[in-house]
Amino acid sequence: MKIAFSFDVHPLVRGRRLLLAGIPIEHDKGLLGHSDGDVVLHALTDALLSAGGLPDIGTLFPDTDPAFKDRESSFFLLVALNKLHEKGYKVDQVDLTIVADEPKLSPYYVKMKKNLSRLLNLPEDRISLKARTTEGLIFQKDNPGIMCFALVVLTSL
Ligand code: MG
């Protein structure tokens, strides 16, 4: 069994689409990033790579590489899953905590979980997903962002 943790954070800015766990979220701002900025998929992918003893997400998919510009983050996740399978691992459990003061994310839990289950090929009861706020103590109103923490467990194939 292998366990690893990671996190990611991106700023929220106007003029970008907001995608979390691959699901479009209605909001007047989206996450700024070289790819689509999906912090949930980035944190998850990086934790999976770490658990598998693989190079981190920034090393495998550098944000200086035009090939990854505006790329859907599900691509990074699927590449990481392939690499894990090649090393003889499968995902056993995933625990994700999104940290955001805006927007309200609970209405999207069901959709996000379904999509993660599809991408990971993992039953929904092996995936935990929730959101917390910082009460304005970490993210400020004039400088918002979204963060995600990911904990993953791998087992041998
Ligand atoms: Mg990122």
Short mmCIF file of C-alpha atoms and ligand atoms in Angstrom, two decimals:
data_model
loop_
_atom_site.label_atom_id
_atom_site.label_comp_id
_atom_site.label_asym_id
_atom_site.label_seq_id
_atom_site.Cartn_x
_atom_site.Cartn_y
_atom_site.Cartn_z
CA MET A 1 0.00 0.00 0.00
CA LYS A 2 1.24 3.50 -0.84
CA ILE A 3 -0.09 6.74 0.64
CA ALA A 4 0.69 10.30 -0.46
CA PHE A 5 -0.55 13.84 0.00
CA SER A 6 -0.40 16.96 -2.15
CA PHE A 7 -2.14 20.27 -2.65
CA ASP A 8 -2.57 22.98 -5.26
CA VAL A 9 -3.76 26.58 -5.32
CA HIS A 10 -4.64 28.99 -8.14
CA PRO A 11 -5.90 32.59 -8.14
CA LEU A 12 -9.53 33.32 -9.11
CA VAL A 13 -9.76 35.96 -11.83
CA ARG A 14 -12.42 37.42 -14.09
CA GLY A 15 -12.62 36.23 -17.69
CA ARG A 16 -11.81 32.58 -16.99
CA ARG A 17 -14.12 29.55 -16.89
CA LEU A 18 -14.24 27.82 -13.50
CA LEU A 19 -13.66 24.07 -13.67
CA LEU A 20 -13.33 21.88 -10.57
CA ALA A 21 -12.91 18.11 -10.77
CA GLY A 22 -13.59 18.59 -14.49
CA ILE A 23 -17.06 20.08 -13.83
CA PRO A 24 -17.98 23.61 -15.00
CA ILE A 25 -19.02 25.75 -11.99
CA GLU A 26 -21.17 28.84 -12.40
CA HIS A 27 -19.22 31.86 -11.16
CA ASP A 28 -18.10 35.31 -12.34
CA LYS A 29 -14.45 34.24 -12.03
CA GLY A 30 -12.33 31.24 -12.96
CA LEU A 31 -8.95 29.84 -12.00
CA LEU A 32 -5.90 31.35 -13.64
CA GLY A 33 -3.37 28.81 -14.87
CA HIS A 34 -1.37 27.63 -17.86
CA SER A 35 -3.81 24.73 -18.24
CA ASP A 36 -7.51 25.00 -17.32
CA GLY A 37 -6.41 25.67 -13.70
CA ASP A 38 -8.46 22.82 -12.19
CA VAL A 39 -6.91 22.69 -8.69
CA VAL A 40 -8.82 19.53 -7.74
CA LEU A 41 -7.42 17.51 -10.63
CA HIS A 42 -3.95 19.05 -10.14
CA ALA A 43 -3.78 18.18 -6.43
CA LEU A 44 -5.16 14.70 -7.10
CA THR A 45 -2.76 14.04 -10.00
CA ASP A 46 0.23 15.24 -7.99
CA ALA A 47 -0.68 13.07 -4.98
CA LEU A 48 -1.07 10.04 -7.26
CA LEU A 49 2.31 10.68 -8.88
CA SER A 50 3.87 11.08 -5.46
CA ALA A 51 2.35 7.83 -4.17
CA GLY A 52 3.70 6.03 -7.23
CA GLY A 53 7.21 7.42 -6.73
CA LEU A 54 6.93 9.33 -10.01
CA PRO A 55 8.13 12.88 -10.86
CA ASP A 56 5.73 15.65 -9.73
CA ILE A 57 3.09 17.30 -11.93
CA GLY A 58 5.23 20.38 -12.61
CA THR A 59 8.13 18.22 -13.81
CA LEU A 60 6.00 15.99 -16.05
CA PHE A 61 3.85 18.81 -17.43
CA PRO A 62 5.88 22.06 -17.20
CA ASP A 63 3.85 25.28 -17.46
CA THR A 64 6.48 26.61 -19.88
CA ASP A 65 5.52 23.94 -22.43
CA PRO A 66 3.02 25.28 -25.03
CA ALA A 67 1.71 21.71 -25.45
CA PHE A 68 -0.03 22.02 -22.07
CA LYS A 69 -1.47 25.52 -22.59
CA ASP A 70 -5.24 25.56 -21.83
CA ARG A 71 -5.07 21.76 -21.66
CA GLU A 72 -7.93 19.97 -19.87
CA SER A 73 -6.51 18.77 -16.57
CA SER A 74 -8.19 15.38 -16.98
CA PHE A 75 -5.37 14.74 -19.50
CA PHE A 76 -2.76 15.04 -16.70
CA LEU A 77 -4.77 12.70 -14.48
CA LEU A 78 -5.14 10.05 -17.19
CA VAL A 79 -1.42 10.16 -18.02
CA ALA A 80 -0.61 9.74 -14.30
CA LEU A 81 -3.03 6.80 -14.00
CA ASN A 82 -1.39 5.09 -16.99
CA LYS A 83 2.03 5.54 -15.41
CA LEU A 84 0.77 4.04 -12.13
CA HIS A 85 -0.70 1.03 -13.95
CA GLU A 86 2.64 0.51 -15.72
CA LYS A 87 4.27 0.39 -12.28
CA GLY A 88 1.69 -2.14 -11.04
CA TYR A 89 -0.46 0.17 -8.88
CA LYS A 90 -4.17 0.95 -8.80
CA VAL A 91 -6.02 3.67 -6.92
CA ASP A 92 -7.74 2.36 -3.79
CA GLN A 93 -9.01 5.53 -2.11
CA VAL A 94 -9.03 9.29 -2.64
CA ASP A 95 -9.78 12.05 -0.13
CA LEU A 96 -10.14 15.59 -1.46
CA THR A 97 -10.72 18.82 0.46
CA ILE A 98 -11.39 21.96 -1.55
CA VAL A 99 -10.76 25.27 0.24
CA ALA A 100 -12.72 28.19 -1.22
CA ASP A 101 -14.50 31.26 0.17
CA GLU A 102 -16.35 31.60 -3.17
CA PRO A 103 -18.43 30.22 -4.83
CA LYS A 104 -20.56 27.81 -2.80
CA LEU A 105 -19.55 24.33 -3.95
CA SER A 106 -21.89 21.93 -2.15
CA PRO A 107 -24.45 22.02 -5.03
CA TYR A 108 -21.75 20.48 -7.23
CA TYR A 109 -20.57 17.64 -4.95
CA VAL A 110 -22.65 14.96 -6.71
CA LYS A 111 -21.50 15.95 -10.22
CA MET A 112 -17.86 16.31 -9.18
CA LYS A 113 -17.83 12.94 -7.43
CA LYS A 114 -19.45 11.23 -10.41
CA ASN A 115 -16.86 12.67 -12.75
CA LEU A 116 -13.98 11.67 -10.46
CA SER A 117 -15.41 8.16 -10.24
CA ARG A 118 -15.51 8.00 -14.05
CA LEU A 119 -11.99 9.41 -14.53
CA LEU A 120 -10.44 7.22 -11.81
CA ASN A 121 -12.54 4.16 -12.65
CA LEU A 122 -13.17 3.95 -8.91
CA PRO A 123 -16.51 3.44 -7.07
CA GLU A 124 -17.89 6.64 -5.54
CA ASP A 125 -17.72 5.17 -2.03
CA ARG A 126 -13.90 5.14 -2.38
CA ILE A 127 -13.90 8.89 -3.10
CA SER A 128 -14.39 11.54 -0.45
CA LEU A 129 -14.92 15.13 -1.56
CA LYS A 130 -15.86 18.14 0.54
CA ALA A 131 -15.28 21.89 0.63
CA ARG A 132 -14.26 24.24 3.42
CA THR A 133 -13.99 28.02 3.62
CA THR A 134 -11.24 30.11 5.19
CA GLU A 135 -13.68 32.71 6.64
CA GLY A 136 -11.62 35.37 4.86
CA LEU A 137 -8.55 34.49 6.92
CA ILE A 138 -6.51 33.00 4.05
CA PHE A 139 -8.25 34.15 0.88
CA GLN A 140 -9.08 37.87 0.85
CA LYS A 141 -12.10 39.27 -1.03
CA ASP A 142 -9.88 41.37 -3.32
CA ASN A 143 -7.42 38.51 -3.88
CA PRO A 144 -9.47 35.30 -4.07
CA GLY A 145 -8.32 31.83 -4.95
CA ILE A 146 -9.18 28.17 -4.61
CA MET A 147 -7.03 25.50 -3.01
CA CYS A 148 -7.37 21.74 -2.88
CA PHE A 149 -5.75 19.12 -0.64
CA ALA A 150 -5.54 15.53 -1.85
CA LEU A 151 -4.73 12.33 -0.01
CA VAL A 152 -4.52 9.09 -1.99
CA VAL A 153 -4.02 5.41 -1.26
CA LEU A 154 -2.69 3.01 -3.90
CA THR A 155 -2.62 -0.77 -3.80
CA SER A 156 -0.84 -3.29 -6.03
CA LEU A 157 -2.67 -4.45 -9.16
MG MG B 1 -1.94 23.73 -10.63
#
